Amino acid sequence: MAGAMSFKPETTAPASRKRAARRSSAAPTITDVAREAQCSPMTVSRVINGEENVREDTLQKVLGAIAKLNYVPNRAARSLAAGSQLRIALLFANPSASYLSEFLMGALQEASRRDIHLMVQACENTAEAQGVIRKLLEGGIEGFILPPPLCDDQSVLDLIRSSGGIAVALGPGRASGSHGAVLIDEFQAAYDMTRHIIGLGHERIGFIIGNPDQVASGQRLEGYRKAMTDAGLAIDESLIAQGQFTYRSGMLAAERLLGAAHRPTAIFASSDAMAAAAIAMAHRRGLDVPGDITVCGFDDTELASSIWPELTTIRQPIRAMTAEAVAMIARIHRQKPGAARAEAEQRTLAHQLIRRNSDAGPSEAASISKPPGGQ
């Protein structure tokens, strides 16, 4: 048969060679990882189980050894020692692919590190989410991570809690005392970006609001308003346009802002997708970014650094937030039956203003925004 390969069995190999072959083909053990990382097997076990009392340098050595040896924990043995494997579901209803991918990467990495079973499930609306949650609970899912907009749906959170599950809201506009939450200060982040744009010399600053059903949208709008007021600038309501966090909604909002008789000299959009759409609309109208108009975004998804000009934006540490949500559920799970107190745990992570190429003062020359070799 073409392409077939045959192997001649080795029947005369010495016993020592056979033993060596068995050792080389055997899966690495926790002892092998400990030897490679120069620590104790107990320390490796603590890392695998996601325990907190491991020094950062030791943690990195153990993770490096696990990756180098391609070590896979023995799930069956761990199930006997620590009970059944923790199962978590990440429910999403966000239309932004770039935003969702950041959530997925953070969740997958942390779940893999902690040997947690992760399920990802799309939900179009509240009614569908409730049905999905009931089925997942029946199937043994114990923890739920809820990114926007589900993180703001109290009925979904209440259903999980009343059913004995663990809910962590990811990126809500504000935390609640009834469930876990991982978030950033949305108000302060928008305030910081608006002050940055004002600092460049802009006074007519347009703002594109996110989905009105999400609390974070209102927080970002209020941050913009407060920064304008603190700078002594009048807020022109005609420069505030409604969006939905989507590229399409950003196009429509930017078209309205840029089509005004007295257009803004800068636009701050509540998401990178809407900011990218504003840049596209500016180019369609023959405007240079940032020479003719500054455009800034929010989130720092992959999209922010894959368009031209690269986007000045607020970095929301989405991957770190999702990883912390997984870790939070694991902590709450270990503390049962006292989980009721732990579920109110809340973590606010730091945001960061990332300056790239889409912002400049209102009088900057248009040529500075052109890509190398561009026309």
XYZ file of C-alpha atoms in Angstrom:
375
model
C 0.000 0.000 0.000
C 1.455 3.361 -0.990
C 2.542 5.432 1.961
C 2.354 2.557 4.421
C 5.146 2.057 6.928
C 6.216 -1.095 8.727
C 8.204 -1.580 11.894
C 10.355 -4.564 12.778
C 9.919 -5.561 16.409
C 13.102 -5.525 18.448
C 13.261 -8.857 20.211
C 16.843 -8.888 21.363
C 17.131 -5.593 23.238
C 18.783 -5.912 26.659
C 16.519 -5.618 29.705
C 18.251 -2.401 30.751
C 17.368 -0.758 27.435
C 13.742 -1.861 27.783
C 13.545 -0.367 31.278
C 15.085 2.895 30.014
C 12.567 3.021 27.192
C 9.704 2.522 29.636
C 11.045 5.332 31.837
C 11.437 7.726 28.887
C 7.899 7.057 27.629
C 6.242 7.274 31.049
C 4.217 10.397 31.789
C 6.010 12.859 34.074
C 4.979 12.775 37.717
C 4.562 15.458 40.335
C 7.949 14.384 41.672
C 9.520 15.056 38.264
C 7.999 18.545 38.248
C 9.267 19.206 41.777
C 12.769 18.084 40.798
C 12.775 20.313 37.708
C 11.478 23.319 39.709
C 13.815 22.597 42.642
C 11.036 22.563 45.210
C 9.000 20.023 47.143
C 6.138 17.937 45.672
C 3.873 19.605 48.264
C 4.675 23.023 46.735
C 3.850 21.704 43.264
C 0.578 20.374 44.641
C -0.285 23.797 46.078
C 0.344 25.433 42.697
C -1.759 22.851 40.859
C -4.620 23.384 43.302
C -4.449 27.148 42.911
C -3.599 27.850 46.522
C -2.469 31.372 47.341
C 0.462 30.739 49.704
C 3.155 30.269 47.027
C 5.815 32.879 46.339
C 5.700 34.431 42.875
C 9.194 33.271 41.872
C 8.407 29.713 42.994
C 5.069 29.829 41.189
C 6.796 30.777 37.935
C 9.386 27.989 38.333
C 6.668 25.404 38.893
C 4.577 26.640 35.957
C 7.700 26.595 33.794
C 8.503 23.027 34.845
C 4.928 21.927 34.134
C 5.129 23.440 30.648
C 8.616 22.018 29.960
C 7.697 18.485 31.042
C 4.190 18.654 29.576
C 2.878 17.504 32.941
C -0.828 16.670 33.116
C -2.348 16.243 36.606
C -3.901 12.884 37.344
C -7.542 13.918 37.463
C -8.811 10.618 38.804
C -6.388 10.656 41.745
C -7.184 14.285 42.466
C -10.916 13.600 42.379
C -10.450 10.927 45.059
C -8.335 13.258 47.182
C -10.318 16.440 46.838
C -13.786 15.487 45.663
C -15.184 15.888 42.149
C -13.579 18.348 39.773
C -14.952 21.888 40.048
C -17.069 22.804 37.027
C -17.592 26.408 35.922
C -19.638 27.930 33.102
C -18.821 31.183 31.323
C -22.064 32.595 29.929
C -21.864 35.325 27.318
C -24.249 37.505 25.349
C -21.781 40.098 24.059
C -21.688 40.659 20.286
C -18.078 41.915 20.216
C -15.758 39.102 19.109
C -12.589 40.905 20.199
C -14.041 41.647 23.636
C -15.228 38.063 24.080
C -11.890 36.579 23.004
C -10.132 38.373 25.853
C -12.594 36.913 28.354
C -12.164 33.433 26.929
C -8.361 33.522 27.019
C -8.265 34.591 30.667
C -10.815 31.965 31.703
C -9.201 29.133 29.756
C -5.722 29.855 31.061
C -6.771 30.045 34.706
C -9.115 27.063 34.491
C -6.328 25.000 32.934
C -3.867 26.065 35.610
C -6.281 25.056 38.367
C -7.558 21.922 36.596
C -11.108 23.290 36.546
C -13.630 22.094 33.973
C -14.762 25.158 31.995
C -17.866 25.288 29.819
C -18.626 28.236 27.521
C -22.242 28.920 26.635
C -23.896 31.660 24.569
C -27.158 33.190 25.787
C -29.129 35.639 23.664
C -31.330 37.101 26.417
C -32.397 36.811 30.046
C -35.071 34.179 29.414
C -32.633 31.976 27.522
C -29.947 32.506 30.169
C -32.276 31.359 32.928
C -33.140 28.182 31.048
C -29.465 27.481 30.337
C -28.521 28.061 33.983
C -31.153 25.604 35.241
C -29.889 22.912 32.853
C -26.260 23.549 33.777
C -27.034 23.380 37.485
C -28.794 20.062 36.946
C -25.733 18.867 35.043
C -23.359 19.620 37.909
C -22.088 23.113 37.101
C -21.319 24.875 40.394
C -19.945 28.277 39.395
C -20.957 30.868 36.807
C -18.950 33.742 35.338
C -21.193 36.454 33.910
C -19.624 39.094 31.618
C -21.668 42.081 30.374
C -24.574 42.380 29.860
C -25.551 39.357 31.998
C -23.497 40.683 34.920
C -26.081 43.458 35.344
C -29.106 41.149 35.217
C -30.216 40.754 38.833
C -32.739 38.052 37.974
C -29.964 35.865 36.569
C -27.741 36.474 39.597
C -30.608 35.734 41.987
C -31.450 32.489 40.182
C -27.892 31.201 40.537
C -27.671 32.158 44.184
C -31.085 30.734 45.147
C -30.190 27.468 43.396
C -27.017 27.029 45.428
C -24.625 28.028 42.640
C -21.777 30.532 42.823
C -22.063 33.657 40.667
C -19.286 36.134 39.879
C -20.197 39.236 37.889
C -17.434 40.243 35.515
C -17.184 43.932 34.669
C -20.409 45.266 36.179
C -20.728 49.025 36.396
C -20.899 48.725 40.172
C -20.554 45.876 42.647
C -23.383 44.399 44.686
C -23.117 42.911 48.134
C -25.030 39.770 47.160
C -22.505 38.097 44.849
C -18.868 38.087 43.825
C -17.627 40.708 41.368
C -14.469 41.599 39.482
C -14.486 45.057 37.961
C -12.639 48.286 37.258
C -13.624 51.825 38.241
C -15.561 52.651 35.059
C -16.271 56.227 36.135
C -12.641 57.012 36.921
C -11.377 55.373 33.747
C -13.658 57.513 31.561
C -12.776 60.570 33.622
C -9.061 59.915 33.072
C -9.436 59.541 29.311
C -11.554 62.672 28.990
C -9.020 64.682 31.012
C -6.277 63.337 28.746
C -8.121 64.549 25.641
C -8.765 67.929 27.269
C -5.073 68.103 28.125
C -4.264 67.857 24.407
C -6.196 71.099 23.892
C -9.613 69.820 22.804
C -12.784 71.529 23.995
C -15.438 70.100 21.655
C -15.271 66.443 22.599
C -17.869 64.026 21.279
C -18.851 60.987 23.327
C -20.415 57.714 22.130
C -22.366 55.931 24.861
C -22.398 52.134 25.163
C -25.374 49.824 25.527
C -27.951 51.680 27.673
C -28.910 48.412 29.397
C -25.442 48.064 30.932
C -24.544 49.933 34.116
C -20.973 50.478 32.904
C -22.288 52.623 30.040
C -23.794 55.115 32.458
C -20.670 55.127 34.607
C -18.481 55.962 31.607
C -20.840 58.724 30.513
C -20.779 60.248 33.988
C -16.978 60.120 34.022
C -16.925 62.063 30.747
C -19.408 64.638 32.049
C -17.527 65.169 35.317
C -14.200 65.651 33.551
C -15.720 68.229 31.207
C -17.327 70.089 34.119
C -14.149 70.012 36.229
C -12.245 71.529 33.302
C -14.766 74.353 33.032
C -16.006 73.175 29.635
C -19.642 73.338 28.571
C -21.286 69.996 27.807
C -22.933 70.168 24.390
C -25.636 67.486 24.386
C -25.533 67.377 20.591
C -22.017 65.911 20.899
C -23.276 62.876 22.857
C -24.482 60.000 20.684
C -26.002 56.669 21.614
C -24.230 53.444 20.682
C -24.532 49.760 21.615
C -20.839 48.801 22.033
C -20.933 47.375 18.476
C -19.035 48.458 15.358
C -22.271 49.116 13.475
C -23.669 51.338 16.208
C -20.359 53.202 16.309
C -20.627 53.918 12.577
C -24.103 55.386 12.984
C -23.120 57.471 16.016
C -19.932 58.771 14.381
C -21.826 59.650 11.204
C -24.131 61.840 13.249
C -21.294 63.521 15.164
C -19.075 64.098 12.131
C -21.986 65.286 10.007
C -22.808 68.146 12.380
C -22.300 71.714 11.156
C -19.934 72.317 14.082
C -18.367 68.895 14.494
C -16.218 67.860 17.477
C -12.429 67.939 17.274
C -12.227 64.685 19.264
C -14.434 61.631 19.844
C -14.232 59.389 22.886
C -16.081 56.123 22.238
C -17.106 53.765 25.053
C -15.583 50.729 23.330
C -12.752 49.978 20.921
C -15.226 48.611 18.366
C -17.134 51.910 18.285
C -13.875 53.886 18.212
C -12.659 51.828 15.241
C -15.945 52.586 13.504
C -15.486 56.302 14.213
C -12.039 56.186 12.608
C -13.489 54.445 9.545
C -16.246 57.044 9.279
C -13.702 59.874 9.609
C -11.661 58.376 6.762
C -14.814 58.011 4.672
C -15.381 61.737 5.094
C -11.800 62.560 4.129
C -10.725 63.432 7.666
C -7.292 62.512 8.929
C -6.943 60.802 12.309
C -5.524 62.325 14.477
C -4.600 65.396 12.417
C -8.189 66.488 11.753
C -9.874 64.639 14.574
C -8.753 62.640 17.606
C -10.469 59.317 18.327
C -10.042 57.344 21.566
C -11.589 54.096 22.767
C -12.109 51.884 25.780
C -11.097 48.254 26.632
C -7.773 47.791 24.770
C -8.889 44.683 22.932
C -6.769 43.231 20.118
C -8.642 45.493 17.708
C -7.047 48.585 19.288
C -3.580 47.667 18.031
C -4.617 46.051 14.734
C -6.130 49.122 13.014
C -4.463 52.253 11.669
C -3.903 54.493 13.407
C -3.492 52.306 16.455
C -5.974 53.342 19.069
C -5.388 55.368 22.194
C -7.638 53.636 24.710
C -8.318 52.629 28.284
C -6.873 49.229 29.077
C -9.395 47.174 30.962
C -7.417 44.113 32.138
C -10.004 41.703 30.763
C -7.849 38.564 30.888
C -6.746 39.284 34.436
C -10.344 40.006 35.444
C -11.560 36.691 34.068
C -8.696 34.794 35.683
C -9.550 36.422 39.007
C -13.212 35.432 38.545
C -12.185 31.781 38.107
C -9.921 32.014 41.162
C -12.716 33.646 43.184
C -15.143 30.831 42.403
C -12.475 28.303 43.398
C -11.944 30.081 46.730
C -15.677 30.237 47.427
C -16.062 26.577 46.508
C -13.342 25.528 48.937
C -14.980 27.492 51.743
C -18.377 25.825 51.598
C -20.649 25.630 53.533
C -19.689 29.184 54.505
C -19.946 30.371 50.905
C -22.661 32.940 51.633
C -20.134 35.341 53.155
C -17.452 34.666 50.563
C -19.733 35.293 47.592
C -19.799 38.999 48.433
C -16.056 39.131 47.688
C -15.268 41.938 45.246
C -12.057 42.905 43.467
C -11.448 46.186 41.671
C -8.481 45.927 39.304
C -6.501 48.883 37.993
C -7.169 50.354 34.555
C -4.510 52.026 32.434
C -4.560 54.738 29.777
C -2.670 53.444 26.727
C -1.578 56.166 24.329
C -0.938 55.161 20.735
C -1.414 57.055 17.441
C -5.045 58.137 17.254
C -4.850 61.251 19.437
C -3.202 64.632 19.008
C -3.845 68.288 19.686
C -6.513 69.959 17.512
C -3.899 71.903 15.545
C -1.500 69.023 14.803
C -0.466 68.472 11.177
C -2.379 65.698 9.436
C 0.819 64.090 8.166
C 1.789 62.691 11.569
C -0.966 60.079 11.430
C -0.015 58.539 8.108
C 1.478 55.007 8.298
C 5.044 54.472 7.072
C 4.999 54.489 3.292
C 1.352 55.565 3.249
C -0.081 58.037 0.772
